[in-house]
Coordinates of C-alpha atoms in Angstrom, one line a residue:
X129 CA 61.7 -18.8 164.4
X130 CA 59.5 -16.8 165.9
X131 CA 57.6 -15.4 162.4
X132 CA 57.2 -19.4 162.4
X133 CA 55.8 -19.9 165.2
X134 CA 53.5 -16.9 164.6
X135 CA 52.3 -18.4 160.9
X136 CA 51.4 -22.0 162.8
X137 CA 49.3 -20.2 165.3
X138 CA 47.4 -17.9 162.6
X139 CA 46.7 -20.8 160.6
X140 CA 45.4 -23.4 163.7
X141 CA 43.5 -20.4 164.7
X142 CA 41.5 -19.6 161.2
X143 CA 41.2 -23.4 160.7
X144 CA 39.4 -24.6 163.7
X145 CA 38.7 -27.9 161.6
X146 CA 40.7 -30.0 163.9
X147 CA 39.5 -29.2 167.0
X148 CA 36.4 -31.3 166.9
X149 CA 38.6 -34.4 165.4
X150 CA 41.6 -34.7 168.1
X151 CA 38.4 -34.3 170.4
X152 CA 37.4 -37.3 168.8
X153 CA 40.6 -39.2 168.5
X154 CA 41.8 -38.5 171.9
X155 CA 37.9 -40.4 173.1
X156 CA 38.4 -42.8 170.8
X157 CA 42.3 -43.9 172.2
X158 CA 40.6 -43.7 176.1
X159 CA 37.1 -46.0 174.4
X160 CA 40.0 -48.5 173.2
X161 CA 42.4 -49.7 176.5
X162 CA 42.5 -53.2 175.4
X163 CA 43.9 -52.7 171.9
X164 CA 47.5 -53.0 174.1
X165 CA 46.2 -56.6 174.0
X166 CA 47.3 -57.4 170.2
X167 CA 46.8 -61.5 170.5
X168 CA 50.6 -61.8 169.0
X169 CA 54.1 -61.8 169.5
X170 CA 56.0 -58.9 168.0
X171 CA 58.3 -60.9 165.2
X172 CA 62.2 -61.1 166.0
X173 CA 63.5 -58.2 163.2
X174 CA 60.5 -55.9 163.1
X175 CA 59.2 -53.7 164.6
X176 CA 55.0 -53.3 165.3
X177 CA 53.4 -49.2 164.4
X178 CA 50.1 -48.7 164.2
X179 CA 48.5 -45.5 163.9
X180 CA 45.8 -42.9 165.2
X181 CA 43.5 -43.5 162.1
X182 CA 43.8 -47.2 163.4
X183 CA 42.6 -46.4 166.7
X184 CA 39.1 -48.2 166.1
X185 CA 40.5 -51.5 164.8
X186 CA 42.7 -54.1 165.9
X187 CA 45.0 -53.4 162.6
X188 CA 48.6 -53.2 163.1
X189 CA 51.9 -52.8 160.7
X190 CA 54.7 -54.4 160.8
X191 CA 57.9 -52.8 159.4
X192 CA 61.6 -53.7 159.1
X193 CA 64.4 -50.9 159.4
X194 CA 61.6 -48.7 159.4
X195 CA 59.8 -49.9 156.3
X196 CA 56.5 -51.2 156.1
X197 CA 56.3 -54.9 155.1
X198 CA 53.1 -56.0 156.5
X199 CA 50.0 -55.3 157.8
X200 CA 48.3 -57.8 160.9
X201 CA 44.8 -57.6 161.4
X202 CA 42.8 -58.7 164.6
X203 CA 39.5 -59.7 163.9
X204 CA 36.2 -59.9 166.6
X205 CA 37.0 -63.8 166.8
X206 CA 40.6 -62.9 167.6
X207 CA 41.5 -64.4 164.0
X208 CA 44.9 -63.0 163.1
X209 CA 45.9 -62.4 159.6
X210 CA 48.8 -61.1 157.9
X211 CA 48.8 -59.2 154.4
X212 CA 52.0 -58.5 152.5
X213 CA 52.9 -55.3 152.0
X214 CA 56.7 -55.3 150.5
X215 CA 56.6 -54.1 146.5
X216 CA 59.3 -55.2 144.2
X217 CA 61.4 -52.2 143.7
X218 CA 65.1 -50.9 142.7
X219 CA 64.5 -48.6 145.7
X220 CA 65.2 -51.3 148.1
X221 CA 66.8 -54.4 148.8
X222 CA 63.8 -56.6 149.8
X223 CA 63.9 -59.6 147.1
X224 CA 62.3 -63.5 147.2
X225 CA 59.9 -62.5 150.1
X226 CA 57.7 -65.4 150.6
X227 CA 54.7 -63.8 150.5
X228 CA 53.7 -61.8 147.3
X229 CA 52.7 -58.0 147.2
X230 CA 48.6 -57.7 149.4
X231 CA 48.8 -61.6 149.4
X232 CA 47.0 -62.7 153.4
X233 CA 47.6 -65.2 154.9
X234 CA 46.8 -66.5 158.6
X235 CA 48.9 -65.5 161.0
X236 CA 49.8 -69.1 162.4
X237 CA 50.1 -70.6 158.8
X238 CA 53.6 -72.0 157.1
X239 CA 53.6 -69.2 154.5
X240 CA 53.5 -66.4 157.7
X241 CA 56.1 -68.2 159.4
X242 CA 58.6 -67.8 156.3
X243 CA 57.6 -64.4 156.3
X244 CA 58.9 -63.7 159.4
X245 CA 61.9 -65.6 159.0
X246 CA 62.6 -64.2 156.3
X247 CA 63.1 -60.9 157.9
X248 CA 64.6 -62.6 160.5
X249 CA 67.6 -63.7 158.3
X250 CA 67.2 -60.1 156.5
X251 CA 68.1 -58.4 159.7
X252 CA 71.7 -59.7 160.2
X253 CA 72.4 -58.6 156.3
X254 CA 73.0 -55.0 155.3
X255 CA 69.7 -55.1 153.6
X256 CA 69.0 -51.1 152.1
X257 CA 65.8 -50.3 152.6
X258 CA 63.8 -47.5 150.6
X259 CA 63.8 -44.7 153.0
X260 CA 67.5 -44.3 155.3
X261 CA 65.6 -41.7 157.3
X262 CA 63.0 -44.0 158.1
X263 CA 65.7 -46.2 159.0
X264 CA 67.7 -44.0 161.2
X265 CA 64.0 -43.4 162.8
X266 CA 63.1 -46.9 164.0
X267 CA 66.2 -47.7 165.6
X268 CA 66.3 -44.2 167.6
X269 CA 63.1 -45.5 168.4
X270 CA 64.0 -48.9 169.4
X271 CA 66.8 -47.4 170.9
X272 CA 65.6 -45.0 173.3
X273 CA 62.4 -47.3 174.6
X274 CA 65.2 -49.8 176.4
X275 CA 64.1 -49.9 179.8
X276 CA 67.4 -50.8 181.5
X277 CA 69.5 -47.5 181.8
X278 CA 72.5 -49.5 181.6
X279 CA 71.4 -50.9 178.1
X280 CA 71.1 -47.6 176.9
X281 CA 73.1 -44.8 174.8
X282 CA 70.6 -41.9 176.4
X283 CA 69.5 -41.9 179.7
X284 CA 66.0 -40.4 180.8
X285 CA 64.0 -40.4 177.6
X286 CA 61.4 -42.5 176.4
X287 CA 58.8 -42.3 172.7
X288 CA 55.5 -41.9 173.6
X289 CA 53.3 -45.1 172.3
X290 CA 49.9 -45.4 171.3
X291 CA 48.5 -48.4 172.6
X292 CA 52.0 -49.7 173.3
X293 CA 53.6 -49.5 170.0
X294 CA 55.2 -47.0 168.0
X295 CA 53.4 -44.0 166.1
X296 CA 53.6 -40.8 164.8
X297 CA 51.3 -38.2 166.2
X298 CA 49.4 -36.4 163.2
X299 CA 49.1 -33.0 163.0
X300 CA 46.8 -30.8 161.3
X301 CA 49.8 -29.5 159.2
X302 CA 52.2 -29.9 156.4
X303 CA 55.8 -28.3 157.4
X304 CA 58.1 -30.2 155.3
X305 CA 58.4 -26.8 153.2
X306 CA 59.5 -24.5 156.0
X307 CA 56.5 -22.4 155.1
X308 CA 53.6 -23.9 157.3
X309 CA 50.3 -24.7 155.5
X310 CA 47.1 -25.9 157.0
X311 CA 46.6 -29.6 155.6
X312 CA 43.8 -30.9 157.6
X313 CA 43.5 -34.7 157.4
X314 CA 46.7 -35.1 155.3
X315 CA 49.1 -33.1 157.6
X316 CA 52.8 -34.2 158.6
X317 CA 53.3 -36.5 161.5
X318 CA 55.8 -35.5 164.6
X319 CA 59.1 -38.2 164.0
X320 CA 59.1 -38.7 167.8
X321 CA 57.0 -37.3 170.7
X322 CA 58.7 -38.4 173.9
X323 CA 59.0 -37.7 177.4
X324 CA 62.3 -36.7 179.5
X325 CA 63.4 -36.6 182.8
X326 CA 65.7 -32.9 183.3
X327 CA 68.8 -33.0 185.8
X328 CA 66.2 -31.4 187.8
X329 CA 63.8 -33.9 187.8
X330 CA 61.0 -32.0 185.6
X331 CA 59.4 -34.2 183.2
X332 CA 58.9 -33.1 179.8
X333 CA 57.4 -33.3 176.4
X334 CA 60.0 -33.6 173.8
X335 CA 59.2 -33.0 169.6
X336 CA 61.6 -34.5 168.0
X337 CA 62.6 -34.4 164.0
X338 CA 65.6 -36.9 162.7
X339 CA 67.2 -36.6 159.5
X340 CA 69.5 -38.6 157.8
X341 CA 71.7 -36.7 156.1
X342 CA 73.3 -33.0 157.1
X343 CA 73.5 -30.4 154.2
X344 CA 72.9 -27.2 153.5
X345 CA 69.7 -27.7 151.9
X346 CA 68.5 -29.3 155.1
X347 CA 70.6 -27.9 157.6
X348 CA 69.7 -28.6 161.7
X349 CA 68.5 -24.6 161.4
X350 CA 66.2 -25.9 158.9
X351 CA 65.1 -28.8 160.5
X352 CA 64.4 -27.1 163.6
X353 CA 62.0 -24.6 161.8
X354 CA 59.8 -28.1 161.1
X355 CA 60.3 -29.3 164.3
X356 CA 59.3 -25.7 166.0
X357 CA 56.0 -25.8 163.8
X358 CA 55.2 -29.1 165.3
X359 CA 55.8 -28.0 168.4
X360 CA 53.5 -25.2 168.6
X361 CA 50.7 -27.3 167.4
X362 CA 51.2 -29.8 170.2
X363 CA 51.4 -26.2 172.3
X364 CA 48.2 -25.0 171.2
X365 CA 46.3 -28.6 171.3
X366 CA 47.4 -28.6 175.2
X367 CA 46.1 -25.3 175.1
X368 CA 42.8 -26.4 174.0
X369 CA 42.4 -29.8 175.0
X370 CA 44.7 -30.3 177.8
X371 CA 43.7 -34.0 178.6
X372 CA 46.0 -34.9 176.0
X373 CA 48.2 -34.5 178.7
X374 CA 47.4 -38.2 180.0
X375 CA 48.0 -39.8 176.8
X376 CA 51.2 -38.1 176.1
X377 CA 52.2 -39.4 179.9
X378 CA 51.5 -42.8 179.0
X379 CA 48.3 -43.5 180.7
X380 CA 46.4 -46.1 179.4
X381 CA 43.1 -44.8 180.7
X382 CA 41.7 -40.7 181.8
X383 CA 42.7 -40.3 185.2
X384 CA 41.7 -36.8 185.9
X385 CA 45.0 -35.7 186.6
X386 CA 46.5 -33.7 183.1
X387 CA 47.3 -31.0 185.2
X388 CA 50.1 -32.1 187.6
X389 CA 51.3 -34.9 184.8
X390 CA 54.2 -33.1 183.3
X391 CA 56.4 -29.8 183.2
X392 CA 53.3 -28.8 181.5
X393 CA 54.4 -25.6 179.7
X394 CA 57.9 -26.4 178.6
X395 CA 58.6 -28.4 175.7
X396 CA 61.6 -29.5 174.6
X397 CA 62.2 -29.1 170.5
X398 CA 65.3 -31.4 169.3
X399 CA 66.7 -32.3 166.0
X400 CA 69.0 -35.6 165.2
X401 CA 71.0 -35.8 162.6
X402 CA 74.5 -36.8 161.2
X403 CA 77.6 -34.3 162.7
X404 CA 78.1 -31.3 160.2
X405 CA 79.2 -27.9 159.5
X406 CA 76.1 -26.4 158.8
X407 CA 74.1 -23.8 160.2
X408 CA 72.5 -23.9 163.7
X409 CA 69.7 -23.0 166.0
X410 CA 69.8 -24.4 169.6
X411 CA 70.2 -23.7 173.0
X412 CA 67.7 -20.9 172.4
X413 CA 63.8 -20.6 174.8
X414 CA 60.9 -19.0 172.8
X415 CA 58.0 -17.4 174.4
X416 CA 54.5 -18.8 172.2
X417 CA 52.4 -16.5 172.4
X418 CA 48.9 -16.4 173.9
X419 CA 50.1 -19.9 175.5
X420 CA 51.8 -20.2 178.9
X421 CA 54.0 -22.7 176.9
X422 CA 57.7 -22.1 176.2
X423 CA 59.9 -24.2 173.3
X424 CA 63.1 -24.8 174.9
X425 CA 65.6 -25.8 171.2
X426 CA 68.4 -28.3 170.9
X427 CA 70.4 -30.5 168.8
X428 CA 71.5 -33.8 168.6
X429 CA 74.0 -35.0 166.6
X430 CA 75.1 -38.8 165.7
X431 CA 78.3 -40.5 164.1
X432 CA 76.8 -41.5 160.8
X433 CA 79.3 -43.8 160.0
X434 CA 79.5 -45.8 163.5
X435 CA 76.0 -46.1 163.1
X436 CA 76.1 -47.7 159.7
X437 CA 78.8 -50.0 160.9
X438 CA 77.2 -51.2 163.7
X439 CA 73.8 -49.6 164.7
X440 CA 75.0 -47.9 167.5
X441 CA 74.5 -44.3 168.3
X442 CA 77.0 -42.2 169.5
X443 CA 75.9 -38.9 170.6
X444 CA 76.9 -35.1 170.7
X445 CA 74.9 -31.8 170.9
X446 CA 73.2 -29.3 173.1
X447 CA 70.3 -31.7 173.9
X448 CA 73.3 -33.9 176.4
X449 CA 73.1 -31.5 178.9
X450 CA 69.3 -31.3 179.0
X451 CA 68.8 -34.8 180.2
X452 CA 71.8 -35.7 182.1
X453 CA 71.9 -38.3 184.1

């Protein structure tokens, strides 16, 4: 893991590209504060993204079990529209939706209303969807922003939002091969960035990668490699640009105070997957170099087949003991 982490650094360091543009995107989040303000209610059955290329506009995405089905678009007059996004495919099981593939619509008109209750009905249905990862994502997601501990499968951990909705933080990099490549604008996004509370009461940053499936091919030691690359971009962007600090606290607005937000140099580097036999690396601190930032790894397993019963986690792993209540 190390050799990894070494690779990430050398190429962030000869490719100084992206310093200038999470400059800019960071600016651009701060110049934006009343985005939070979206002029709709979030439908019953989906879910609402949006994303750091979206930072400027008032766009938004709407997705069901993690796939996107529409986008909703805020215009100066506060006009809401919402556009169609859900292909006919074999890949999924998302047939007769009202609206017809880029079709828009206004967001108060009979045609958007069948949309969403369409989805609404789809949600109590096992409806497959193209991507079981992406499913497994957005209700991990949904799962660990419940506010109310008692409501929730995993105390003391919370996804980071971006204007109060759910995102993946880009990164300059493309992982996915376990062989890190600079990738500029077209780099992989982080699954979760989140914040936990330790037993101690140390607030961290926590890099998280989820799979769906546990195999050899794409075992947790495997997955942690991606996550680990991840990590030490998020590492080296502190490094450089430690006012990213407030945003990854939750703070809707620069404050001055990155420096006594967090456990600042210790990030926590956790995979989630299905339980498995296969080969493991967790419970295990690494040293980044030329950083006063350590990666502290751990795993998280679920019960694949409780969850596809009934959408409900059930937990083991290293990663327990890190946030105990």
């Amino acid at each position: 893991m190390l050799s990894i982490i070494n690779r990430t650094l050398e190429i962030l360091k000869c490719n100084n590209e992206w310093h200038e543009r999470y400059e800019g995107y960071l600016s651009d989040i701060w110049s934006n504060p009343d985005k939070t303000k979206k002029g709709f209610t979030k439908p019953q059955g989906l879910s609402v993204y949006t994303t750091v290329g979206d930072r400027n506009t008032q766009n938004y995405y709407l997705r069901f079990k993690g796939q996107n089905v529409g986008k909703v678009g805020v215009d100066r007059n506060r006009k809401i529209t919402l556009q169609c996004l859900v292909k006919e495919s074999k890949s999924h099981d998302i047939k007769g939706c009202p609206l017809k593939y880029k079709e828009l619509t206004g967001w108060d008109s009979p045609k958007a209303t069948e949309f969403r209750n369409f989805f609404k009905i789809k949600l109590s249905l096992r409806t497959k969807t193209k991507s079981p990862e992406h499913e497994v994502e957005n209700a991990l997601l949904q799962e660990f922003r419940k506010r109310i501990a008692a409501e929730k499968v995993l105390y003391n951990i919370q996804p980071i939002l971006l204007h109060g909705n759910f995102f993946q933080m880009p990164t300059p990099l493309k992982a996915s091969t376990h062989n890190p490549t600079f990738a500029e604008h077209s780099g992989g996004g982080i699954d979760m960035l989140a914040r936990i509370k330790t037993p101690e009461g140390h607030t961290r940053l926590c890099v998280i990668e989820i799979k769906d499936e546990n195999k050899d091919s794409e075992s947790q030691k495997i997955a942690m490699s991606q996550a680990i690359t991840y990590a030490t971009f998020i590492a080296e962007l502190l490094t450089r640009q430690p006012d990213w600090m407030e945003f990854f606290m939750g703070h809707k607005t620069k404050r001055n105070r990155n420096s006594r937000c967090l456990d600042t140099y210790d990030i926590e580097v956790v995979t989630i997957m299905p339980e498995g036999n296969t080969e493991t690396f967790q419970d295990k601190t690494l040293k980044i170099p030329d950083t006063d930032f350590r990666l502290h790894c751990h795993s998280l397993y679920y019960n694949k087949q409780k969850f596809l019963d009934t959408n409900i986690f059930e937990f083991s792993g290293t990663f327990l003991d890190e946030i105990k209540k």
